[in-house]
Amino acid sequence: MSFCCQFCAYSAADLAGSLRLQYPPNVRIVRLLCSGKVDALHILNAFKEGWDGVFVAGCLEGECHFLTGNLHAKQWVNYSKKLLKDIGLEPERLEMFNMSAAMGTKFADTVREMTERIKKLGPSPLRKGGKTVVKK
Amino acid sequence: MIIAKLKPFDEIKEMLEDYRKILVLGCGSCVAVCMAGGEKEAGLLTTQLQMAFELDKSGKTVETITILRQCDREYIEEVKEKLGQYDAILSIACGVGVQFTAEVLDGTKILLPGLNTTFLGATAEPGTWVERCLACGDCVLDETGGVCPVTMCSKSLMNGPCGGHEEGKCEVERTRDCGWVLIYERLKKLNKLDLLKTFKGPKNYGAVKRPDKIIHEAYQPVAVEKEEAKDKK
Ligand code: SF4
Ligand code: SF4
Ligand code: FES
């Protein structure tokens, strides 16, 4: 599951598509107005629903359209890692990335990196019936 | 407002060991502002506990509600019946809220504290709270330029500073501002340094009888006139 700022990562994902870059198809993208909009509750809920990994992607540091939204997101991601650790889930399942709208390759690399990382950790113990439950 | 801090997760989990059906009860006032026990924090803690109990397959259930204030009977009464459905209530209000909810439930339900209540303070910046008052019951802020010597001086000196201050910092903890230097600076700005010339006598620490109780003057008990109007006779 990924939470992407519309100004950067979301556009970068678009670009990756137009460039026909290959990346694992297992990522679900949620578009945010700014990465700073991400909430610890969104992150925890994704894990509760059984997602194996979550990443938040915002603009490059210093380039957030709302000035500090991405730094805020970083703080909340760090805090959410602690919340995961509390309950015994690997905090590595969660990460924050920064990129610009022009970085289609970086987006594809990010998805690949997270997929690799999670493959090593194995499926989330919270996954229901071996399949991730996606609520419509 | 009252500032509190969430207890470590392990400690909370341990507290819940003997209970299966748990309610996280948030408080929507002080502790919501200091991001310790409001609706949002209740949601986070509930989700965390739900995941933890799913991971250890203990079959426990956790739900949550948040009321406006746990230190006001009327808000507790509103959910009293609902509270009856759980084995234990983990309250994330301040210590007052936990006790008062327990008092209203009068031994019918166990209340557990999810927070450590820490001090009376203000929001210095988003996410940071600072202590400002020790509720001494005999405020002297008029004499000290609005800086509290009881709280801001590590030794609660009434005629400071002591000899230990250095470059405006306190000897008890060098990273802390000396309260009396703060008082001096404030009085200087106010052009009221004169106030420092009056010696302050010992502080009356008995001004608050703990546990204290205040009855508003308008709510003092009144004698009910039962006699018939005398002039009728
Ligand atoms: S219960 Fe405590 S935290 Fe809640 S409103 Fe009352 S004083 Fe504030
Ligand atoms: S003197 Fe300080 S501790 Fe006492 S009431 Fe005033 S601010 Fe609070
Ligand atoms: S606008 Fe992109 S992270 Fe804030």
Coordinates of C-alpha atoms and ligand atoms in Angstrom, one line a residue:
Chain A
M1 CA 0.0 0.0 0.0
S2 CA 1.4 3.4 -0.8
F3 CA 0.3 6.9 0.1
C4 CA 1.6 9.3 -2.5
C5 CA 1.6 13.0 -2.7
Q6 CA -0.2 14.1 -5.9
F7 CA 2.5 16.6 -6.8
C8 CA 5.4 14.2 -6.9
A9 CA 5.2 10.5 -6.3
Y10 CA 1.7 10.2 -7.8
S11 CA 2.9 12.0 -10.9
A12 CA 6.1 10.0 -10.9
A13 CA 4.0 6.8 -10.9
D14 CA 2.2 8.2 -13.9
L15 CA 5.5 9.0 -15.6
A16 CA 6.8 5.5 -14.8
G17 CA 3.7 4.2 -16.6
S18 CA 4.2 6.5 -19.7
L19 CA 7.8 5.5 -19.9
R20 CA 6.7 1.9 -19.7
L21 CA 9.0 1.1 -16.8
Q22 CA 8.6 -2.3 -15.3
Y23 CA 7.8 -2.5 -11.6
P24 CA 6.0 -5.1 -9.5
P25 CA 2.3 -4.8 -10.0
N26 CA 1.5 -5.5 -6.3
V27 CA 1.3 -1.9 -5.2
R28 CA -1.9 0.0 -4.5
I29 CA -1.6 3.8 -4.7
V30 CA -3.6 6.2 -2.6
R31 CA -3.4 9.7 -3.8
L32 CA -3.0 12.4 -1.2
L33 CA -3.1 16.2 -1.5
C34 CA 0.3 16.2 0.2
S35 CA 2.2 13.5 2.0
G36 CA 1.7 15.5 5.2
K37 CA -2.0 14.4 5.0
V38 CA -1.0 10.9 5.9
D39 CA -2.2 9.9 9.4
A40 CA -0.8 7.2 11.7
L41 CA -4.3 5.7 11.8
H42 CA -4.3 5.3 7.9
I43 CA -1.0 3.5 8.2
L44 CA -2.0 1.3 11.1
N45 CA -5.3 0.4 9.4
A46 CA -3.5 -0.7 6.3
F47 CA -1.5 -3.1 8.4
K48 CA -4.6 -4.2 10.3
E49 CA -6.3 -5.0 7.0
G50 CA -3.4 -7.3 6.3
W51 CA -1.2 -5.3 3.9
D52 CA 2.4 -6.7 4.0
G53 CA 4.0 -3.3 3.6
V54 CA 3.2 0.4 3.4
F55 CA 5.2 3.3 2.1
V56 CA 4.5 7.0 2.1
A57 CA 6.1 9.1 -0.7
G58 CA 6.3 12.9 -0.7
C59 CA 8.1 15.6 -2.5
L60 CA 11.9 16.1 -2.2
E61 CA 12.8 17.6 1.2
G62 CA 12.5 21.4 1.0
E63 CA 10.1 21.1 -2.0
C64 CA 6.8 20.3 -0.4
H65 CA 4.1 22.5 -1.9
F66 CA 2.8 23.1 1.6
L67 CA 6.4 23.8 2.9
T68 CA 6.8 21.1 5.6
G69 CA 4.1 18.5 4.9
N70 CA 6.7 15.9 3.8
L71 CA 8.8 16.5 7.0
H72 CA 5.7 16.1 9.0
A73 CA 4.9 12.8 7.1
K74 CA 8.4 11.6 8.0
Q75 CA 7.8 12.3 11.7
W76 CA 4.5 10.4 11.6
V77 CA 6.1 7.5 9.7
N78 CA 8.8 7.3 12.3
Y79 CA 6.2 7.3 15.1
S80 CA 4.1 4.7 13.3
K81 CA 7.2 2.5 13.1
K82 CA 7.3 2.7 16.8
L83 CA 3.7 1.7 17.1
L84 CA 4.3 -1.3 14.8
K85 CA 7.3 -2.3 16.9
D86 CA 5.1 -2.1 20.1
I87 CA 2.9 -4.9 18.8
G88 CA 5.7 -7.0 17.4
L89 CA 5.4 -6.2 13.6
E90 CA 8.7 -5.4 11.8
P91 CA 9.0 -1.6 11.5
E92 CA 10.8 -2.2 8.2
R93 CA 7.5 -2.9 6.6
L94 CA 6.9 0.8 6.6
E95 CA 9.0 3.4 4.9
M96 CA 9.1 7.1 3.8
F97 CA 10.5 8.1 0.4
N98 CA 11.0 11.4 -1.3
M99 CA 11.0 12.0 -5.0
S100 CA 10.0 14.6 -7.6
A101 CA 7.4 14.3 -10.3
A102 CA 10.2 13.8 -12.9
M103 CA 11.5 10.7 -11.1
G104 CA 9.6 7.9 -12.8
T105 CA 12.6 5.6 -12.4
K106 CA 12.9 6.4 -8.7
F107 CA 9.2 5.4 -8.3
A108 CA 9.7 2.1 -10.0
D109 CA 12.9 1.5 -8.0
T110 CA 11.0 2.3 -4.8
V111 CA 8.3 -0.2 -5.5
R112 CA 11.0 -2.8 -6.4
E113 CA 13.0 -2.0 -3.2
M114 CA 9.9 -2.3 -0.9
T115 CA 8.8 -5.5 -2.6
E116 CA 12.2 -7.1 -2.2
R117 CA 12.4 -6.0 1.4
I118 CA 9.0 -7.4 2.2
K119 CA 9.7 -10.7 0.4
K120 CA 12.6 -11.1 2.8
L121 CA 10.3 -10.5 5.8
G122 CA 7.6 -12.8 4.5
P123 CA 3.9 -12.1 4.5
S124 CA 2.3 -10.1 7.3
P125 CA 1.1 -12.3 10.1
L126 CA -2.1 -10.2 10.0
R127 CA -3.0 -11.2 6.5
K128 CA -6.3 -12.9 6.5
G129 CA -6.7 -16.3 4.8
G130 CA -3.4 -15.8 2.9
K131 CA -4.9 -13.0 0.8
T132 CA -5.0 -9.3 1.5
V133 CA -8.5 -8.2 2.1
V134 CA -9.3 -5.1 0.1
K135 CA -12.4 -3.3 1.3
K136 CA -14.2 -1.6 -1.5
Chain B
M1 CA -4.8 22.2 30.8
I2 CA -3.8 18.8 32.2
I3 CA -0.9 17.2 30.3
A4 CA -0.5 13.5 30.2
K5 CA 1.5 10.9 28.4
L6 CA 0.5 7.4 27.2
K7 CA 1.9 4.6 29.2
P8 CA 4.3 2.2 27.5
F9 CA 2.3 -0.2 25.3
D10 CA 3.7 -3.3 27.1
E11 CA 2.5 -2.0 30.4
I12 CA -1.0 -1.4 29.0
K13 CA -1.1 -4.8 27.5
E14 CA -0.1 -6.4 30.7
M15 CA -2.8 -4.5 32.6
L16 CA -5.4 -6.0 30.3
E17 CA -4.2 -9.6 30.7
D18 CA -7.2 -10.8 32.7
Y19 CA -9.9 -9.2 30.6
R20 CA -11.4 -10.3 27.3
K21 CA -13.8 -7.6 26.2
I22 CA -12.1 -4.3 26.5
L23 CA -13.2 -0.7 25.9
V24 CA -10.8 2.2 25.3
L25 CA -12.4 5.3 26.7
G26 CA -11.1 8.5 25.3
C27 CA -11.5 12.0 26.8
G28 CA -12.2 14.8 24.4
S29 CA -10.8 17.8 26.4
C30 CA -7.3 18.4 28.0
V31 CA -5.8 15.0 27.0
A32 CA -7.1 15.4 23.4
V33 CA -5.3 18.7 23.1
C34 CA -2.0 17.2 24.3
M35 CA -2.4 14.3 22.0
A36 CA -2.5 11.6 24.7
G37 CA -6.0 10.5 25.2
G38 CA -8.4 12.1 22.6
E39 CA -10.5 10.4 20.0
K40 CA -7.5 10.1 17.6
E41 CA -5.2 8.5 20.3
A42 CA -8.1 6.2 21.4
G43 CA -8.4 5.1 17.7
L44 CA -4.6 4.4 17.4
L45 CA -4.4 2.6 20.7
T46 CA -7.5 0.5 19.9
T47 CA -6.1 -0.4 16.5
Q48 CA -2.7 -1.3 18.0
L49 CA -4.4 -3.5 20.7
Q50 CA -6.7 -5.2 18.1
M51 CA -3.6 -6.1 16.0
A52 CA -1.6 -7.3 19.0
F53 CA -4.5 -9.5 20.2
E54 CA -4.9 -10.9 16.7
L55 CA -1.2 -11.7 16.6
D56 CA -1.2 -13.5 19.9
K57 CA -4.5 -15.2 19.1
S58 CA -5.9 -14.4 22.5
G59 CA -9.3 -13.8 21.1
K60 CA -9.7 -10.5 23.0
T61 CA -11.9 -7.8 21.5
V62 CA -11.3 -4.0 21.8
E63 CA -13.7 -1.2 21.0
T64 CA -13.5 2.5 21.7
I65 CA -15.6 5.5 22.5
T66 CA -14.6 9.0 23.4
I67 CA -16.7 11.4 25.5
L68 CA -16.2 15.1 25.9
R69 CA -15.0 15.0 29.5
Q70 CA -14.5 12.2 32.0
C71 CA -14.5 14.7 34.8
D72 CA -18.1 15.7 34.3
R73 CA -20.8 13.3 35.5
E74 CA -23.2 14.2 32.7
Y75 CA -21.0 13.0 30.0
I76 CA -20.2 9.7 31.8
E77 CA -23.9 9.1 32.5
E78 CA -24.6 9.3 28.8
V79 CA -22.5 6.2 28.1
K80 CA -22.9 4.5 31.5
E81 CA -25.1 1.7 30.1
K82 CA -22.8 1.0 27.3
L83 CA -19.8 0.8 29.6
G84 CA -21.6 -2.0 31.4
Q85 CA -21.0 -4.3 28.4
Y86 CA -17.2 -4.6 28.8
D87 CA -15.0 -6.6 31.1
A88 CA -12.7 -3.7 31.7
I89 CA -12.5 -0.1 30.7
L90 CA -9.1 1.3 29.8
S91 CA -9.5 5.1 30.3
I92 CA -7.1 7.4 28.6
A93 CA -8.2 10.5 30.5
C94 CA -6.1 12.1 33.2
G95 CA -6.1 10.5 36.7
V96 CA -9.1 12.7 37.5
G97 CA -11.1 11.3 34.7
V98 CA -10.2 7.7 35.5
Q99 CA -11.2 8.1 39.1
F100 CA -14.4 10.0 38.3
T101 CA -15.6 7.5 35.8
A102 CA -14.8 4.7 38.3
E103 CA -16.8 6.7 40.9
V104 CA -19.8 7.0 38.7
L105 CA -19.7 3.3 37.8
D106 CA -19.4 2.7 41.6
G107 CA -17.6 -0.6 41.7
T108 CA -19.6 -2.2 38.9
K109 CA -16.7 -2.1 36.4
I110 CA -12.9 -2.0 36.7
L111 CA -11.2 1.1 35.4
L112 CA -7.6 0.9 34.2
P113 CA -5.4 4.0 33.5
G114 CA -3.8 4.2 30.1
L115 CA -2.0 7.5 30.7
N116 CA 0.5 8.9 33.2
T117 CA -0.8 12.3 34.2
T118 CA 2.1 14.6 34.4
F119 CA 1.5 18.3 34.9
L120 CA -0.5 21.5 34.3
G121 CA 0.8 23.1 31.2
A122 CA 0.5 24.9 27.9
T123 CA 1.2 24.2 24.3
A124 CA 4.6 25.7 23.5
E125 CA 4.5 24.6 19.9
P126 CA 2.7 21.8 18.0
G127 CA 3.6 18.6 19.8
T128 CA 5.4 20.3 22.7
W129 CA 3.9 21.0 26.1
V130 CA 5.4 22.8 29.0
E131 CA 4.7 22.9 32.7
R132 CA 3.6 26.3 34.1
C133 CA 1.6 25.9 37.3
L134 CA 1.8 23.7 40.4
A135 CA -1.7 24.6 41.6
C136 CA -0.4 26.0 44.9
G137 CA -3.7 27.6 45.8
D138 CA -2.2 31.1 46.6
C139 CA -1.1 32.7 43.4
V140 CA 1.8 35.2 43.4
L141 CA 2.0 36.0 39.7
D142 CA 1.2 39.6 40.4
E143 CA 4.5 40.0 42.3
T144 CA 6.7 38.1 39.8
G145 CA 5.7 39.6 36.4
G146 CA 3.6 36.6 35.5
V147 CA 6.3 34.1 35.8
C148 CA 5.6 31.4 38.5
P149 CA 8.5 31.0 41.0
V150 CA 6.9 27.9 42.4
T151 CA 7.0 26.1 39.1
M152 CA 9.8 27.8 37.1
C153 CA 12.4 27.8 39.8
S154 CA 13.6 24.3 40.4
K155 CA 13.7 25.0 44.1
S156 CA 10.5 26.9 44.3
L157 CA 12.3 29.8 45.9
M158 CA 10.2 32.8 46.8
N159 CA 13.2 35.2 46.9
G160 CA 15.5 34.1 44.2
P161 CA 17.7 33.6 42.4
C162 CA 20.0 31.3 44.4
G163 CA 23.8 31.5 43.9
G164 CA 23.8 28.6 41.5
H165 CA 22.4 30.3 38.4
E166 CA 24.9 30.7 35.6
E167 CA 24.3 32.6 32.3
G168 CA 20.5 32.4 32.9
K169 CA 20.6 28.7 33.5
C170 CA 19.6 26.7 36.6
E171 CA 22.2 24.7 38.6
V172 CA 19.8 21.8 39.1
E173 CA 19.8 21.2 35.4
R174 CA 22.0 23.4 33.2
T175 CA 19.7 23.1 30.2
R176 CA 16.8 24.6 32.2
D177 CA 16.2 28.4 32.4
C178 CA 16.6 29.9 35.8
G179 CA 13.1 30.9 36.9
W180 CA 14.3 33.9 38.7
V181 CA 16.3 35.2 35.8
L182 CA 13.1 34.9 33.8
I183 CA 11.3 36.8 36.5
Y184 CA 14.0 39.5 36.5
E185 CA 13.9 39.8 32.7
R186 CA 10.1 40.1 32.6
L187 CA 10.0 42.7 35.4
K188 CA 12.7 44.7 33.7
K189 CA 10.6 44.8 30.5
L190 CA 7.6 45.8 32.5
N191 CA 9.6 48.5 34.2
K192 CA 8.7 47.0 37.6
L193 CA 12.1 45.9 39.0
D194 CA 11.0 47.6 42.2
L195 CA 8.9 44.5 43.0
L196 CA 12.1 42.6 43.6
K197 CA 12.9 44.8 46.6
T198 CA 10.1 43.5 48.7
F199 CA 11.0 40.4 50.7
K200 CA 8.4 37.7 50.4
G201 CA 7.6 35.8 53.5
P202 CA 7.4 32.0 53.6
K203 CA 4.9 30.6 51.2
N204 CA 1.8 29.1 52.7
Y205 CA 1.9 25.5 51.4
G206 CA -1.2 24.7 53.4
A207 CA -3.4 26.8 51.1
V208 CA -4.6 23.6 49.5
K209 CA -5.9 20.9 51.8
R210 CA -5.4 17.7 49.8
P211 CA -7.7 16.4 48.6
D212 CA -9.3 19.8 48.3
K213 CA -12.8 20.8 47.5
I214 CA -14.3 24.1 46.2
I215 CA -17.9 25.1 46.4
H216 CA -18.8 28.1 44.4
E217 CA -20.2 30.9 46.5
A218 CA -23.4 30.8 44.6
Y219 CA -23.8 27.2 45.4
Q220 CA -23.3 27.4 49.2
P221 CA -26.0 25.5 51.0
V222 CA -28.9 27.7 52.1
A223 CA -31.3 27.2 55.0
V224 CA -34.7 26.4 53.6
E225 CA -37.3 28.6 55.2
K226 CA -40.0 26.2 56.5
E227 CA -41.9 28.5 58.8
E228 CA -45.1 30.2 57.7
A229 CA -44.7 33.9 57.1
K230 CA -45.0 35.3 60.7
D231 CA -46.9 38.4 60.0
K232 CA -49.9 36.2 59.0
K233 CA -50.4 35.2 62.6
Ligands
SF4_1 S1 -11.0 14.0 32.5 FE1 -9.1 15.0 32.8 S2 -8.4 15.2 30.7 FE2 -10.6 14.8 30.5 S3 -11.4 16.9 30.5 FE3 -11.4 16.2 32.6 S4 -9.5 17.1 33.4 FE4 -9.3 17.1 31.2
SF4_2 S1 2.0 30.9 42.1 FE1 2.5 29.5 40.5 S2 1.9 27.5 41.3 FE2 0.8 29.0 42.5 S3 -1.1 29.3 41.4 FE3 0.2 30.9 40.7 S4 1.1 30.0 38.8 FE4 0.2 28.3 40.0
FES3 S1 3.1 18.7 -1.6 FE1 4.2 16.9 -2.0 S2 4.8 16.3 0.0 FE2 3.7 18.1 0.4

